[in-house]
PDB file of C-alpha atoms and ligand atoms in Angstrom:
ATOM      1  CA  MET A   1      17.973 -10.384   8.015  1.00 79.00           C
ATOM      2  CA  LYS A   2      16.238  -9.525   4.759  1.00 88.00           C
ATOM      3  CA  VAL A   3      16.814 -11.526   1.605  1.00 92.00           C
ATOM      4  CA  ASP A   4      18.770  -8.731  -0.078  1.00 92.00           C
ATOM      5  CA  GLU A   5      21.026  -8.501   2.976  1.00 94.00           C
ATOM      6  CA  ILE A   6      21.652 -12.241   2.810  1.00 96.00           C
ATOM      7  CA  LEU A   7      22.567 -11.941  -0.871  1.00 96.00           C
ATOM      8  CA  ALA A   8      24.837  -8.970  -0.169  1.00 96.00           C
ATOM      9  CA  ALA A   9      26.633 -10.876   2.594  1.00 97.00           C
ATOM     10  CA  LEU A  10      27.068 -13.915   0.354  1.00 98.00           C
ATOM     11  CA  THR A  11      28.322 -11.759  -2.520  1.00 97.00           C
ATOM     12  CA  ALA A  12      30.924 -10.249  -0.194  1.00 97.00           C
ATOM     13  CA  MET A  13      32.002 -13.762   0.828  1.00 97.00           C
ATOM     14  CA  PHE A  14      32.010 -15.204  -2.703  1.00 98.00           C
ATOM     15  CA  PRO A  15      32.420 -12.421  -5.261  1.00 97.00           C
ATOM     16  CA  ASP A  16      33.428 -14.974  -7.903  1.00 96.00           C
ATOM     17  CA  ALA A  17      30.611 -17.513  -7.451  1.00 96.00           C
ATOM     18  CA  HIS A  18      30.096 -19.252 -10.786  1.00 95.00           C
ATOM     19  CA  CYS A  19      29.400 -22.594 -12.449  1.00 95.00           C
ATOM     20  CA  GLU A  20      32.397 -24.823 -11.728  1.00 96.00           C
ATOM     21  CA  LEU A  21      31.699 -27.447 -14.383  1.00 97.00           C
ATOM     22  CA  ASN A  22      34.015 -26.754 -17.324  1.00 97.00           C
ATOM     23  CA  HIS A  23      32.201 -26.567 -20.655  1.00 97.00           C
ATOM     24  CA  ARG A  24      32.313 -24.726 -23.982  1.00 96.00           C
ATOM     25  CA  ASN A  25      28.667 -24.951 -25.019  1.00 96.00           C
ATOM     26  CA  PRO A  26      25.215 -25.980 -23.734  1.00 95.00           C
ATOM     27  CA  PHE A  27      25.621 -29.605 -24.817  1.00 97.00           C
ATOM     28  CA  GLU A  28      28.901 -29.990 -22.952  1.00 97.00           C
ATOM     29  CA  LEU A  29      27.341 -28.456 -19.852  1.00 97.00           C
ATOM     30  CA  ALA A  30      24.376 -30.840 -20.094  1.00 96.00           C
ATOM     31  CA  VAL A  31      26.771 -33.799 -20.292  1.00 97.00           C
ATOM     32  CA  ALA A  32      28.854 -32.468 -17.398  1.00 97.00           C
ATOM     33  CA  VAL A  33      25.742 -31.969 -15.255  1.00 95.00           C
ATOM     34  CA  VAL A  34      24.625 -35.562 -15.862  1.00 95.00           C
ATOM     35  CA  LEU A  35      28.132 -36.792 -15.003  1.00 96.00           C
ATOM     36  CA  SER A  36      28.193 -34.728 -11.800  1.00 94.00           C
ATOM     37  CA  ALA A  37      25.511 -36.826 -10.063  1.00 90.00           C
ATOM     38  CA  GLN A  38      26.964 -38.115  -6.786  1.00 90.00           C
ATOM     39  CA  THR A  39      30.444 -36.854  -7.543  1.00 93.00           C
ATOM     40  CA  THR A  40      32.291 -33.549  -7.400  1.00 93.00           C
ATOM     41  CA  ASP A  41      32.643 -30.986 -10.166  1.00 95.00           C
ATOM     42  CA  VAL A  42      36.426 -31.338  -9.791  1.00 96.00           C
ATOM     43  CA  SER A  43      36.206 -35.063 -10.649  1.00 96.00           C
ATOM     44  CA  VAL A  44      33.959 -34.349 -13.628  1.00 97.00           C
ATOM     45  CA  ASN A  45      36.369 -31.695 -14.921  1.00 97.00           C
ATOM     46  CA  LYS A  46      39.119 -34.301 -14.931  1.00 97.00           C
ATOM     47  CA  VAL A  47      37.322 -36.615 -17.348  1.00 97.00           C
ATOM     48  CA  THR A  48      35.440 -34.254 -19.656  1.00 98.00           C
ATOM     49  CA  PRO A  49      38.398 -32.803 -21.618  1.00 97.00           C
ATOM     50  CA  ARG A  50      39.214 -36.211 -23.160  1.00 97.00           C
ATOM     51  CA  LEU A  51      35.542 -37.072 -23.632  1.00 98.00           C
ATOM     52  CA  PHE A  52      34.759 -33.765 -25.382  1.00 98.00           C
ATOM     53  CA  GLU A  53      37.905 -33.966 -27.496  1.00 97.00           C
ATOM     54  CA  LYS A  54      36.953 -37.416 -28.795  1.00 97.00           C
ATOM     55  CA  TYR A  55      33.230 -36.672 -29.112  1.00 97.00           C
ATOM     56  CA  PRO A  56      32.750 -32.927 -29.591  1.00 96.00           C
ATOM     57  CA  THR A  57      29.152 -33.007 -30.870  1.00 97.00           C
ATOM     58  CA  PRO A  58      25.866 -34.677 -29.890  1.00 98.00           C
ATOM     59  CA  GLN A  59      26.061 -36.636 -33.159  1.00 98.00           C
ATOM     60  CA  ALA A  60      29.551 -37.953 -32.374  1.00 98.00           C
ATOM     61  CA  LEU A  61      28.623 -38.959 -28.820  1.00 98.00           C
ATOM     62  CA  ALA A  62      25.372 -40.536 -30.007  1.00 98.00           C
ATOM     63  CA  GLU A  63      27.296 -42.810 -32.377  1.00 97.00           C
ATOM     64  CA  ALA A  64      30.267 -43.580 -30.101  1.00 98.00           C
ATOM     65  CA  PRO A  65      30.955 -47.152 -28.946  1.00 97.00           C
ATOM     66  CA  LEU A  66      29.599 -47.369 -25.389  1.00 97.00           C
ATOM     67  CA  GLU A  67      32.792 -49.028 -24.095  1.00 97.00           C
ATOM     68  CA  ASP A  68      34.788 -46.106 -25.413  1.00 97.00           C
ATOM     69  CA  ILE A  69      32.615 -43.608 -23.552  1.00 98.00           C
ATOM     70  CA  GLU A  70      33.005 -45.731 -20.432  1.00 97.00           C
ATOM     71  CA  ASP A  71      36.747 -45.698 -20.907  1.00 96.00           C
ATOM     72  CA  CYS A  72      36.774 -41.874 -21.070  1.00 97.00           C
ATOM     73  CA  ILE A  73      34.794 -41.454 -17.841  1.00 97.00           C
ATOM     74  CA  ARG A  74      36.061 -44.507 -15.940  1.00 95.00           C
ATOM     75  CA  ARG A  75      37.650 -42.360 -13.211  1.00 94.00           C
ATOM     76  CA  ILE A  76      34.296 -41.164 -11.866  1.00 93.00           C
ATOM     77  CA  GLY A  77      31.837 -43.394 -10.013  1.00 86.00           C
ATOM     78  CA  LEU A  78      28.870 -45.116 -11.668  1.00 92.00           C
ATOM     79  CA  TYR A  79      30.561 -44.860 -15.048  1.00 94.00           C
ATOM     80  CA  HIS A  80      28.565 -47.733 -16.618  1.00 94.00           C
ATOM     81  CA  ASN A  81      25.253 -46.002 -15.993  1.00 95.00           C
ATOM     82  CA  LYS A  82      26.596 -42.542 -16.674  1.00 96.00           C
ATOM     83  CA  ALA A  83      28.011 -43.608 -20.053  1.00 97.00           C
ATOM     84  CA  LYS A  84      24.551 -44.881 -21.010  1.00 96.00           C
ATOM     85  CA  SER A  85      22.925 -41.700 -19.700  1.00 95.00           C
ATOM     86  CA  ILE A  86      25.112 -39.276 -21.643  1.00 97.00           C
ATOM     87  CA  GLN A  87      24.770 -41.321 -24.816  1.00 97.00           C
ATOM     88  CA  GLY A  88      20.994 -41.349 -24.302  1.00 97.00           C
ATOM     89  CA  LEU A  89      21.114 -37.584 -23.854  1.00 97.00           C
ATOM     90  CA  ALA A  90      23.174 -37.148 -27.033  1.00 98.00           C
ATOM     91  CA  ARG A  91      20.764 -39.335 -29.001  1.00 98.00           C
ATOM     92  CA  GLY A  92      17.839 -37.340 -27.649  1.00 97.00           C
ATOM     93  CA  VAL A  93      19.410 -34.062 -28.777  1.00 98.00           C
ATOM     94  CA  VAL A  94      20.065 -35.502 -32.247  1.00 98.00           C
ATOM     95  CA  GLU A  95      16.732 -37.248 -32.712  1.00 97.00           C
ATOM     96  CA  GLN A  96      14.391 -34.747 -31.043  1.00 97.00           C
ATOM     97  CA  PHE A  97      16.159 -31.463 -31.787  1.00 97.00           C
ATOM     98  CA  GLY A  98      18.350 -32.027 -34.845  1.00 97.00           C
ATOM     99  CA  GLY A  99      21.562 -31.898 -32.811  1.00 97.00           C
ATOM    100  CA  VAL A 100      20.903 -28.461 -31.290  1.00 97.00           C
ATOM    101  CA  MET A 101      20.377 -28.090 -27.543  1.00 96.00           C
ATOM    102  CA  PRO A 102      16.889 -26.786 -26.805  1.00 97.00           C
ATOM    103  CA  GLN A 103      16.383 -23.854 -24.424  1.00 96.00           C
ATOM    104  CA  THR A 104      13.063 -24.299 -22.636  1.00 96.00           C
ATOM    105  CA  MET A 105      12.272 -26.233 -19.459  1.00 96.00           C
ATOM    106  CA  GLU A 106       9.722 -28.385 -21.271  1.00 97.00           C
ATOM    107  CA  GLU A 107      12.093 -29.296 -24.104  1.00 97.00           C
ATOM    108  CA  LEU A 108      15.129 -29.805 -21.894  1.00 97.00           C
ATOM    109  CA  THR A 109      13.307 -32.079 -19.464  1.00 96.00           C
ATOM    110  CA  SER A 110      12.029 -34.150 -22.394  1.00 96.00           C
ATOM    111  CA  LEU A 111      15.643 -35.246 -22.950  1.00 95.00           C
ATOM    112  CA  PRO A 112      16.771 -38.500 -21.327  1.00 91.00           C
ATOM    113  CA  GLY A 113      18.588 -37.887 -18.042  1.00 89.00           C
ATOM    114  CA  VAL A 114      17.713 -34.172 -17.809  1.00 94.00           C
ATOM    115  CA  GLY A 115      15.600 -33.297 -14.786  1.00 93.00           C
ATOM    116  CA  ARG A 116      14.360 -29.960 -13.580  1.00 95.00           C
ATOM    117  CA  LYS A 117      17.581 -29.124 -11.723  1.00 94.00           C
ATOM    118  CA  SER A 118      19.793 -29.830 -14.752  1.00 94.00           C
ATOM    119  CA  ALA A 119      17.443 -27.896 -17.027  1.00 96.00           C
ATOM    120  CA  ASN A 120      17.602 -24.893 -14.692  1.00 96.00           C
ATOM    121  CA  VAL A 121      21.414 -25.009 -14.692  1.00 95.00           C
ATOM    122  CA  ILE A 122      21.546 -25.112 -18.501  1.00 96.00           C
ATOM    123  CA  MET A 123      18.919 -22.365 -18.939  1.00 96.00           C
ATOM    124  CA  SER A 124      20.635 -20.094 -16.481  1.00 95.00           C
ATOM    125  CA  VAL A 125      24.327 -20.684 -17.245  1.00 95.00           C
ATOM    126  CA  CYS A 126      24.153 -21.124 -21.029  1.00 94.00           C
ATOM    127  CA  PHE A 127      21.127 -19.148 -22.092  1.00 94.00           C
ATOM    128  CA  GLY A 128      21.142 -16.387 -19.473  1.00 92.00           C
ATOM    129  CA  MET A 129      17.583 -17.079 -18.339  1.00 95.00           C
ATOM    130  CA  PRO A 130      16.575 -16.440 -14.725  1.00 95.00           C
ATOM    131  CA  ALA A 131      16.436 -19.843 -13.036  1.00 95.00           C
ATOM    132  CA  ILE A 132      17.219 -21.410  -9.673  1.00 95.00           C
ATOM    133  CA  ALA A 133      18.578 -24.926  -9.773  1.00 95.00           C
ATOM    134  CA  VAL A 134      18.091 -26.559  -6.390  1.00 96.00           C
ATOM    135  CA  ASP A 135      20.853 -29.040  -5.717  1.00 93.00           C
ATOM    136  CA  THR A 136      21.838 -30.495  -2.360  1.00 94.00           C
ATOM    137  CA  HIS A 137      23.735 -27.311  -1.346  1.00 96.00           C
ATOM    138  CA  VAL A 138      20.970 -24.905  -2.340  1.00 97.00           C
ATOM    139  CA  GLU A 139      18.411 -27.045  -0.527  1.00 97.00           C
ATOM    140  CA  ARG A 140      20.438 -27.297   2.685  1.00 97.00           C
ATOM    141  CA  VAL A 141      21.376 -23.610   2.791  1.00 97.00           C
ATOM    142  CA  SER A 142      17.816 -22.464   2.020  1.00 97.00           C
ATOM    143  CA  LYS A 143      16.454 -24.574   4.848  1.00 97.00           C
ATOM    144  CA  ARG A 144      19.115 -23.523   7.344  1.00 97.00           C
ATOM    145  CA  LEU A 145      18.543 -19.857   6.542  1.00 96.00           C
ATOM    146  CA  GLY A 146      14.783 -20.228   6.870  1.00 94.00           C
ATOM    147  CA  LEU A 147      14.044 -19.466   3.223  1.00 96.00           C
ATOM    148  CA  ALA A 148      12.365 -22.863   3.017  1.00 97.00           C
ATOM    149  CA  ALA A 149      10.824 -25.189   5.579  1.00 96.00           C
ATOM    150  CA  PRO A 150      12.766 -28.211   6.843  1.00 95.00           C
ATOM    151  CA  LYS A 151      10.380 -30.693   5.228  1.00 96.00           C
ATOM    152  CA  ASP A 152       9.968 -28.900   1.894  1.00 97.00           C
ATOM    153  CA  THR A 153      10.577 -30.950  -1.232  1.00 97.00           C
ATOM    154  CA  VAL A 154      13.159 -29.777  -3.757  1.00 96.00           C
ATOM    155  CA  LEU A 155      10.390 -28.340  -5.919  1.00 96.00           C
ATOM    156  CA  GLU A 156       8.872 -26.499  -2.959  1.00 97.00           C
ATOM    157  CA  VAL A 157      12.285 -25.040  -2.132  1.00 97.00           C
ATOM    158  CA  GLU A 158      12.658 -23.857  -5.730  1.00 97.00           C
ATOM    159  CA  LYS A 159       9.210 -22.251  -5.697  1.00 97.00           C
ATOM    160  CA  LYS A 160       9.824 -20.502  -2.377  1.00 97.00           C
ATOM    161  CA  LEU A 161      13.164 -19.155  -3.558  1.00 97.00           C
ATOM    162  CA  MET A 162      11.535 -17.890  -6.750  1.00 96.00           C
ATOM    163  CA  ARG A 163       8.920 -16.106  -4.638  1.00 97.00           C
ATOM    164  CA  LYS A 164      11.336 -14.646  -2.117  1.00 96.00           C
ATOM    165  CA  LEU A 165      14.292 -13.655  -4.307  1.00 96.00           C
ATOM    166  CA  PRO A 166      14.165 -10.903  -6.937  1.00 94.00           C
ATOM    167  CA  LYS A 167      13.942 -12.539 -10.378  1.00 95.00           C
ATOM    168  CA  ALA A 168      17.019 -10.674 -11.587  1.00 94.00           C
ATOM    169  CA  GLU A 169      19.001 -12.359  -8.791  1.00 94.00           C
ATOM    170  CA  TRP A 170      17.852 -15.947  -9.290  1.00 95.00           C
ATOM    171  CA  SER A 171      20.834 -17.185 -11.287  1.00 94.00           C
ATOM    172  CA  HIS A 172      23.395 -15.307  -9.222  1.00 94.00           C
ATOM    173  CA  ALA A 173      21.775 -16.445  -5.958  1.00 96.00           C
ATOM    174  CA  HIS A 174      21.933 -20.034  -7.181  1.00 95.00           C
ATOM    175  CA  HIS A 175      25.716 -19.801  -7.566  1.00 96.00           C
ATOM    176  CA  LEU A 176      26.086 -17.950  -4.253  1.00 97.00           C
ATOM    177  CA  PHE A 177      24.136 -20.618  -2.379  1.00 97.00           C
ATOM    178  CA  ILE A 178      26.161 -23.382  -4.014  1.00 96.00           C
ATOM    179  CA  PHE A 179      29.484 -21.752  -3.103  1.00 97.00           C
ATOM    180  CA  PHE A 180      28.285 -21.043   0.434  1.00 98.00           C
ATOM    181  CA  GLY A 181      27.081 -24.628   0.873  1.00 97.00           C
ATOM    182  CA  ARG A 182      30.096 -26.188  -0.809  1.00 96.00           C
ATOM    183  CA  TYR A 183      32.852 -24.184   0.897  1.00 96.00           C
ATOM    184  CA  PHE A 184      31.415 -22.759   4.129  1.00 97.00           C
ATOM    185  CA  CYS A 185      28.052 -24.066   5.304  1.00 97.00           C
ATOM    186  CA  LYS A 186      28.911 -27.706   4.624  1.00 97.00           C
ATOM    187  CA  ALA A 187      26.545 -30.510   5.548  1.00 95.00           C
ATOM    188  CA  LYS A 188      28.943 -31.645   8.271  1.00 94.00           C
ATOM    189  CA  ASN A 189      31.049 -29.187  10.246  1.00 92.00           C
ATOM    190  CA  PRO A 190      29.735 -25.862   8.909  1.00 95.00           C
ATOM    191  CA  GLN A 191      31.899 -22.872   9.852  1.00 96.00           C
ATOM    192  CA  CYS A 192      29.316 -21.386  12.216  1.00 95.00           C
ATOM    193  CA  PRO A 193      31.677 -19.364  14.438  1.00 94.00           C
ATOM    194  CA  ASP A 194      32.618 -17.204  11.429  1.00 96.00           C
ATOM    195  CA  CYS A 195      29.165 -17.057   9.846  1.00 97.00           C
ATOM    196  CA  PRO A 196      27.207 -13.805   9.463  1.00 96.00           C
ATOM    197  CA  PHE A 197      23.866 -15.646   9.737  1.00 96.00           C
ATOM    198  CA  THR A 198      24.047 -17.135  13.247  1.00 95.00           C
ATOM    199  CA  SER A 199      21.350 -14.816  14.614  1.00 94.00           C
ATOM    200  CA  PHE A 200      18.621 -16.533  12.587  1.00 92.00           C
ATOM    201  CA  CYS A 201      20.072 -19.812  11.309  1.00 95.00           C
ATOM    202  CA  ARG A 202      17.966 -22.836  12.273  1.00 92.00           C
ATOM    203  CA  GLU A 203      20.919 -25.209  12.295  1.00 92.00           C
ATOM    204  CA  TYR A 204      22.931 -22.911  14.533  1.00 93.00           C
ATOM    205  CA  LYS A 205      20.042 -22.529  16.965  1.00 93.00           C
ATOM    206  CA  ALA A 206      19.603 -26.303  17.096  1.00 91.00           C
ATOM    207  CA  GLN A 207      23.331 -26.746  17.758  1.00 90.00           C
ATOM    208  CA  GLN A 208      23.234 -24.159  20.550  1.00 92.00           C
ATOM    209  CA  LYS A 209      20.237 -25.841  22.156  1.00 91.00           C
ATOM    210  CA  GLN A 210      22.004 -29.184  22.021  1.00 90.00           C
ATOM    211  CA  ALA A 211      25.153 -27.695  23.568  1.00 89.00           C
ATOM    212  CA  GLU A 212      23.107 -26.086  26.379  1.00 90.00           C
ATOM    213  CA  LYS A 213      21.404 -29.401  27.104  1.00 90.00           C
ATOM    214  CA  LEU A 214      24.740 -31.178  27.312  1.00 89.00           C
ATOM    215  CA  ALA A 215      26.173 -28.493  29.566  1.00 88.00           C
ATOM    216  CA  ALA A 216      23.131 -28.698  31.874  1.00 88.00           C
ATOM    217  CA  LYS A 217      23.468 -32.475  32.033  1.00 85.00           C
ATOM    218  CA  LYS A 218      27.127 -32.205  32.959  1.00 84.00           C
ATOM    219  CA  ALA A 219      26.417 -29.567  35.600  1.00 85.00           C
ATOM    220  CA  ALA A 220      23.606 -31.565  37.234  1.00 81.00           C
ATOM    221  CA  PRO A 221      24.616 -33.081  40.605  1.00 74.00           C
ATOM    222  CA  VAL A 222      25.129 -36.844  40.506  1.00 66.00           C
ATOM    223  CA  LYS A 223      22.617 -38.577  42.791  1.00 64.00           C
ATOM    224  CA  ALA A 224      24.221 -40.704  45.468  1.00 59.00           C
ATOM    225  CA  LYS A 225      23.376 -44.398  45.301  1.00 59.00           C
ATOM    226  CA  ALA A 226      21.055 -45.628  48.080  1.00 53.00           C
TER     227      ALA A 226
HETATM  228 FE1  SF4 B   1      25.542 -22.576   7.990  1.00 66.42          FE
HETATM  229 FE2  SF4 B   1      26.413 -22.392  10.501  1.00 66.42          FE
HETATM  230 FE3  SF4 B   1      26.020 -20.222   9.068  1.00 66.42          FE
HETATM  231 FE4  SF4 B   1      23.981 -21.657   9.884  1.00 66.42          FE
HETATM  232  S1  SF4 B   1      25.387 -20.515  11.199  1.00 66.42           S
HETATM  233  S2  SF4 B   1      24.216 -20.779   7.871  1.00 66.42           S
HETATM  234  S3  SF4 B   1      24.790 -23.741   9.739  1.00 66.42           S
HETATM  235  S4  SF4 B   1      27.534 -21.807   8.671  1.00 66.42           S
END
């Protein structure tokens, strides 16, 4: 299946694929992305309304008492470290960029707690730039569909996707892959019987091989004991 056929199939499955972290501006998205490490977007969306209401600007969050930030985000895991991270991010935005979120990869990744993946999300979702953020879902799906090699690093996956997908589709494809990985091709128990990609999916082929081996083992005659 060609890349554009994969994208068309995914678009038919998830016509509303979009960023699921609630935010009203680039700074709020940056904070939400940092908070989303090792937790779900749904959990993050439960704590950010109160946090953003109390501290609506980088300046306000930069000056907030740390315990108060912790209190706002207590319901998600790792809240001690995450409170420090988002305050560090806010201080970076204030001190390095006068309180205005920057827009380039170089500037964004110079902020504390913002890596390449987060920068790509912000550039694509908030500033409409073509970018592919490779998170755990994008990585898994890309490897299963053969768009990247099993041992590729996250950066290698990103580079391969940028080479193989039309630039105009990068941001959309990123959301499609996330939705597909989050709701259909999950890490455990993917919905293979209903998937349009079984004919070339590596994971599916591996599962089939395993099932055939097991069946052959079961069918083999049991040797009588001497
Ligand atoms: Fe994912 Fe299964 Fe589809 Fe492969 S066949 S892409 S593992 S759902």
